XYZ file of C-alpha atoms in Angstrom:
368
model
C 37.846 -1.255 35.462
C 34.770 -1.068 37.728
C 34.260 1.913 35.940
C 34.580 0.652 32.130
C 32.301 -2.248 33.927
C 29.252 0.218 35.409
C 29.459 1.472 31.660
C 29.259 -1.300 29.851
C 26.279 -2.575 31.919
C 24.565 0.717 31.203
C 25.265 0.803 27.260
C 23.857 -2.813 27.304
C 20.596 -1.830 29.084
C 19.859 1.466 27.156
C 20.078 -0.946 23.976
C 17.821 -3.835 25.067
C 13.966 -3.760 25.018
C 12.498 -1.215 27.942
C 16.707 -1.995 30.027
C 15.248 -5.574 31.248
C 18.219 -7.450 29.373
C 15.924 -8.524 26.876
C 17.214 -8.609 22.811
C 15.271 -5.628 20.545
C 12.305 -7.171 18.587
C 13.670 -7.937 14.886
C 11.927 -6.503 11.906
C 12.613 -8.104 8.250
C 12.829 -4.937 6.347
C 11.586 -6.660 3.126
C 11.829 -4.252 -0.339
C 13.970 -3.760 -3.162
C 16.750 -0.366 -2.797
C 18.868 -0.257 -5.641
C 16.178 -0.632 -8.215
C 12.737 0.074 -9.008
C 9.754 -2.450 -9.436
C 7.923 -2.715 -13.069
C 6.730 1.038 -13.519
C 7.275 2.723 -10.509
C 9.751 5.374 -10.826
C 12.191 4.243 -7.513
C 13.156 1.596 -5.161
C 9.678 0.340 -2.967
C 12.242 -0.662 0.030
C 13.692 3.252 0.483
C 10.028 4.623 1.205
C 9.371 1.183 3.318
C 12.383 1.745 4.958
C 11.929 5.617 5.504
C 8.580 4.882 7.159
C 10.135 2.276 9.260
C 12.570 4.873 10.454
C 10.323 7.062 11.222
C 7.895 4.909 13.431
C 10.122 3.604 15.631
C 11.679 7.432 16.128
C 7.676 7.807 16.940
C 7.834 4.876 19.417
C 10.999 6.255 21.316
C 9.250 9.408 21.600
C 6.384 7.943 23.176
C 8.189 6.368 25.632
C 6.322 3.252 25.660
C 7.566 1.069 23.365
C 8.786 -2.152 22.238
C 12.596 -1.422 21.450
C 12.685 -2.054 17.606
C 15.949 -3.433 15.194
C 15.291 -3.424 11.528
C 17.207 -5.671 9.285
C 17.566 -4.523 5.524
C 16.455 -7.679 3.715
C 16.936 -6.676 -0.703
C 15.047 -8.998 -2.896
C 17.489 -7.738 -5.838
C 14.393 -6.630 -7.690
C 12.994 -10.428 -8.168
C 10.330 -11.732 -6.519
C 11.642 -15.128 -6.906
C 14.727 -14.611 -4.303
C 11.896 -13.840 -1.382
C 10.678 -17.211 -0.054
C 14.338 -17.698 0.897
C 15.211 -13.877 2.408
C 12.190 -15.166 4.782
C 13.239 -18.649 5.691
C 17.383 -17.182 6.201
C 16.359 -14.481 8.169
C 14.120 -16.994 10.345
C 16.899 -19.273 10.696
C 20.046 -17.096 10.850
C 18.524 -13.883 12.467
C 15.461 -14.876 14.592
C 13.131 -12.776 12.752
C 9.483 -13.315 13.225
C 7.776 -10.100 12.052
C 8.603 -8.584 8.370
C 7.291 -5.158 7.273
C 7.348 -4.356 3.270
C 7.074 -6.265 -0.045
C 4.454 -3.522 -1.523
C 3.254 -5.188 -4.718
C 0.445 -7.822 -4.464
C 2.373 -9.870 -6.572
C 5.635 -9.492 -4.007
C 3.466 -10.067 -1.310
C 1.519 -13.575 -2.514
C 5.528 -14.509 -3.249
C 5.771 -14.711 0.599
C 2.584 -17.295 1.541
C 4.492 -20.122 1.840
C 7.598 -19.149 3.987
C 5.378 -17.533 6.234
C 3.497 -20.084 6.522
C 6.274 -22.380 6.898
C 8.327 -20.584 9.564
C 5.473 -19.235 11.571
C 6.151 -15.460 10.688
C 3.768 -12.900 9.359
C 4.463 -10.172 6.897
C 2.760 -6.892 7.317
C 2.384 -5.005 3.270
C 2.177 -1.560 3.385
C 0.225 -1.366 -0.416
C -0.330 -4.892 -1.420
C -4.411 -4.776 -2.244
C -5.154 -8.213 -4.051
C -8.247 -10.685 -2.857
C -5.785 -13.412 -2.969
C -3.957 -11.961 0.253
C -6.892 -12.459 2.287
C -7.895 -15.637 4.132
C -8.536 -17.579 6.908
C -5.014 -18.796 7.105
C -3.173 -16.079 5.735
C -0.080 -14.560 7.325
C -0.132 -10.801 5.418
C -1.819 -8.216 7.376
C -3.035 -5.647 4.842
C -2.758 -1.847 5.639
C -4.088 -1.347 2.307
C -7.374 -1.579 1.078
C -7.850 -4.358 -0.372
C -8.927 -4.001 -4.548
C -12.597 -5.210 -4.206
C -13.052 -2.247 -1.572
C -11.584 0.295 -3.562
C -13.673 -1.123 -6.989
C -16.704 -0.772 -4.677
C -16.169 2.352 -3.581
C -15.544 3.953 -7.051
C -18.481 2.329 -8.482
C -20.587 4.005 -6.501
C -19.280 6.957 -6.318
C -19.731 6.384 -10.456
C -23.511 5.568 -10.211
C -23.998 8.353 -7.296
C -22.047 11.305 -10.345
C -25.020 9.688 -13.075
C -22.052 7.747 -14.267
C -23.972 4.256 -15.397
C -23.073 3.241 -18.644
C -18.963 2.467 -18.468
C -16.148 1.516 -20.982
C -13.113 -0.620 -19.119
C -9.701 -0.043 -20.243
C -7.291 -2.917 -18.669
C -3.777 -4.068 -19.237
C -4.303 -7.908 -19.722
C -0.538 -8.318 -18.716
C -1.220 -6.978 -15.124
C -2.719 -9.115 -12.321
C -3.445 -6.091 -10.798
C -5.552 -4.220 -13.515
C -7.511 -7.496 -14.542
C -8.274 -7.933 -10.597
C -9.760 -4.136 -10.406
C -11.030 -4.565 -13.392
C -13.208 -7.661 -12.319
C -14.120 -6.241 -9.809
C -15.504 -2.951 -10.798
C -17.807 -4.606 -13.346
C -19.037 -6.763 -10.695
C -19.692 -3.787 -8.748
C -20.899 -1.190 -11.059
C -23.528 -3.911 -11.949
C -25.237 -4.865 -8.337
C -25.494 -0.838 -8.671
C -27.544 -0.933 -11.580
C -25.221 0.216 -14.062
C -23.270 -1.519 -17.658
C -20.212 -2.293 -18.851
C -21.081 -0.841 -22.553
C -17.312 -1.745 -23.625
C -13.977 -3.895 -21.948
C -10.589 -3.546 -23.756
C -8.089 -5.442 -22.384
C -4.372 -5.112 -24.139
C -0.783 -5.563 -23.267
C 0.642 -2.403 -21.318
C -2.886 -1.253 -22.238
C -1.378 -0.140 -25.618
C -4.563 0.888 -27.533
C -4.786 2.005 -31.099
C -7.430 3.915 -33.322
C -9.580 0.909 -33.456
C -9.894 0.424 -30.032
C -10.722 4.199 -29.151
C -13.485 3.645 -32.286
C -14.709 0.425 -30.145
C -14.891 2.662 -26.971
C -16.668 5.624 -29.184
C -19.216 3.792 -30.185
C -20.444 2.421 -26.948
C -20.975 5.609 -25.746
C -19.997 5.309 -22.421
C -20.703 7.901 -19.603
C -17.411 7.236 -18.058
C -14.262 5.358 -19.006
C -13.014 3.229 -15.550
C -8.822 2.620 -16.532
C -7.198 0.915 -13.381
C -3.774 1.341 -15.003
C -0.381 2.077 -13.679
C 1.251 5.964 -13.890
C 2.802 5.526 -17.450
C -0.064 3.278 -18.816
C -2.522 6.199 -17.918
C -0.602 8.913 -19.512
C -0.326 7.088 -22.785
C -4.044 5.957 -22.913
C -4.998 10.181 -22.506
C -2.568 11.240 -24.822
C -4.412 8.888 -27.511
C -7.397 9.587 -26.522
C -7.059 13.236 -26.302
C -5.637 12.849 -30.226
C -8.386 11.051 -30.989
C -10.844 14.330 -29.499
C -12.926 11.909 -27.234
C -12.420 11.891 -23.932
C -15.691 11.213 -21.718
C -14.651 11.208 -18.048
C -12.560 9.040 -16.433
C -12.986 6.744 -13.519
C -9.469 6.305 -11.918
C -7.980 3.862 -8.943
C -4.646 4.046 -6.472
C -2.260 2.761 -9.359
C -2.439 6.326 -10.451
C -0.926 7.207 -7.109
C -1.637 8.998 -4.052
C -0.760 12.187 -6.179
C -0.707 11.506 -9.157
C 2.314 13.707 -9.734
C 4.072 11.588 -12.588
C 0.595 12.001 -14.154
C 0.206 15.980 -13.583
C 3.308 16.408 -15.024
C 3.285 14.111 -18.447
C -0.553 15.262 -18.913
C -0.129 18.708 -18.565
C -1.441 19.551 -21.767
C -3.862 17.180 -21.945
C -7.611 18.039 -21.181
C -9.730 15.875 -19.382
C -11.591 15.109 -15.424
C -10.561 12.494 -13.719
C -12.766 10.372 -10.141
C -10.265 8.746 -8.086
C -9.635 7.005 -4.726
C -7.914 8.778 -1.869
C -6.253 6.315 0.513
C -3.863 8.523 1.922
C -2.929 12.607 1.469
C -0.116 14.130 3.568
C -2.533 16.887 4.395
C -4.385 14.710 6.224
C -5.039 15.954 9.749
C -5.412 12.839 12.136
C -3.034 13.121 15.326
C -0.986 10.265 13.994
C -0.368 12.047 10.589
C 0.487 15.145 12.252
C 2.451 13.489 14.502
C 4.577 11.463 10.818
C 4.999 15.110 9.469
C 6.271 16.794 12.195
C 9.125 13.658 12.304
C 9.515 13.850 8.169
C 9.798 17.435 8.816
C 13.051 16.793 11.736
C 14.200 14.817 9.449
C 14.733 16.991 7.140
C 14.829 14.322 3.912
C 11.698 12.454 3.525
C 9.232 12.775 1.336
C 6.185 11.007 2.288
C 3.340 8.868 0.601
C 1.127 5.893 1.063
C 4.237 3.298 0.568
C 6.372 5.331 4.003
C 3.176 6.604 5.913
C 1.280 2.809 6.015
C 4.830 1.465 6.571
C 5.145 3.699 9.437
C 1.663 2.712 10.740
C 3.061 -0.990 10.595
C 5.675 -0.695 13.314
C 3.013 1.287 15.649
C 0.571 -1.707 14.787
C 3.477 -4.250 15.766
C 4.200 -2.807 18.840
C 0.303 -2.358 19.788
C -0.269 -6.039 18.600
C 3.083 -7.505 20.847
C 1.806 -5.192 24.137
C -2.021 -5.874 23.455
C -1.125 -9.818 22.927
C 1.444 -10.338 25.710
C 4.624 -11.037 23.798
C 6.061 -12.522 20.061
C 4.750 -15.917 20.223
C 1.005 -14.869 20.975
C 1.237 -12.401 17.827
C 2.472 -15.046 15.445
C 0.612 -17.937 16.826
C -2.670 -16.627 16.339
C -1.772 -12.917 14.287
C -5.744 -12.914 13.622
C -6.968 -13.211 16.962
C -4.138 -10.577 17.937
C -5.046 -7.694 15.446
C -8.851 -8.399 16.355
C -7.732 -7.400 19.897
C -5.640 -4.892 18.976
C -8.287 -2.580 17.372
C -9.238 0.174 17.241
C -5.952 1.170 16.001
C -5.408 4.756 15.448
C -3.796 5.519 11.881
C -2.761 8.519 9.872
C -5.917 8.329 7.978
C -7.885 7.666 11.291
C -9.333 5.460 13.460
C -9.572 1.690 12.173
C -11.964 -0.233 14.121
C -12.739 -3.568 12.217
C -10.742 -6.175 9.839
C -11.700 -8.708 6.929
C -9.256 -11.404 8.278
C -5.798 -9.625 8.581
C -7.165 -6.668 5.897
C -7.897 -3.725 7.534
C -10.910 -1.543 6.681
C -9.087 1.837 5.543
C -11.474 4.480 5.250
C -11.915 5.311 1.285
C -12.430 8.986 0.269
C -12.938 10.222 -3.136
C -10.725 12.954 -5.071
C -10.879 14.780 -8.520
C -8.206 15.101 -11.077
C -8.233 17.959 -13.457
C -5.914 18.303 -16.498
C -5.570 21.205 -18.605
C -8.628 23.691 -18.240
């Protein structure tokens, strides 16, 4: 009996934070785990969960980690479910830290519930300007739209593309916001928007292409999602009119879908590079090794920044002295927790709760 009691005590110590009798810190993993969101090809929640799992493994190997317990919360592919799910997780499961909600629309829907429950959310890829502000509780791991648009406008100007047309999707808040931010940024550089076409799902026709042709742009800015990008590229190709294309992060960090579906189309595009698996930073090399050891994880920006989110929560909890300090003053705590070693390099500053992550430029070339 004494031996059984000792074994149970040892098990308890091993499953609590650092063996000091405190329960593991719960992280609510918010996402869709069964069906895909919008125009994506797989449920975002799976990539988020994989990133969190690898982040927890990384911390365990470091020997200095807070004990984290992931709590999977499926939003069932509906943003209307998010507020109630957050409130229920706080009251029933004592979750105060959340990670997930990869789109801006999802993260925005969480705002009231996070405020009411005095909780915080790390969103790996949401980028809306509406998430930035002094009273917000959403930590943005991804660069916000205005920084991406500014980067692409500067690159457009640097490459000599000063007269630009825009094709955006009227039914996408992301697309319209990015188009507006790019137009303002290009004008600040001294450039001009010579044509602006905004249609539902970027469903262009021959007349739209002719409007662009008449405007004679140096380039076309296309803040569209992958399937819409392919549709527009195909129409431009069939019209035998293909200027330089300027894309955004919505094309995907590897653009695999576009590469495959547009493999017979001749085009050249410049894109922002937010994340890449071949980065040689210490943290990305650690992530790649963990993913290799797991033998089942395919890494992209969503999983990489979810991985980082676990590491950031760990640093905030240790830097600021516990959960109440973190959720009580998240912006102050985040500022104290910098610099932060991310997969893309050192992050040394923020705009409120938006991390100022470095943005690079890459080129995507279609059929030669």
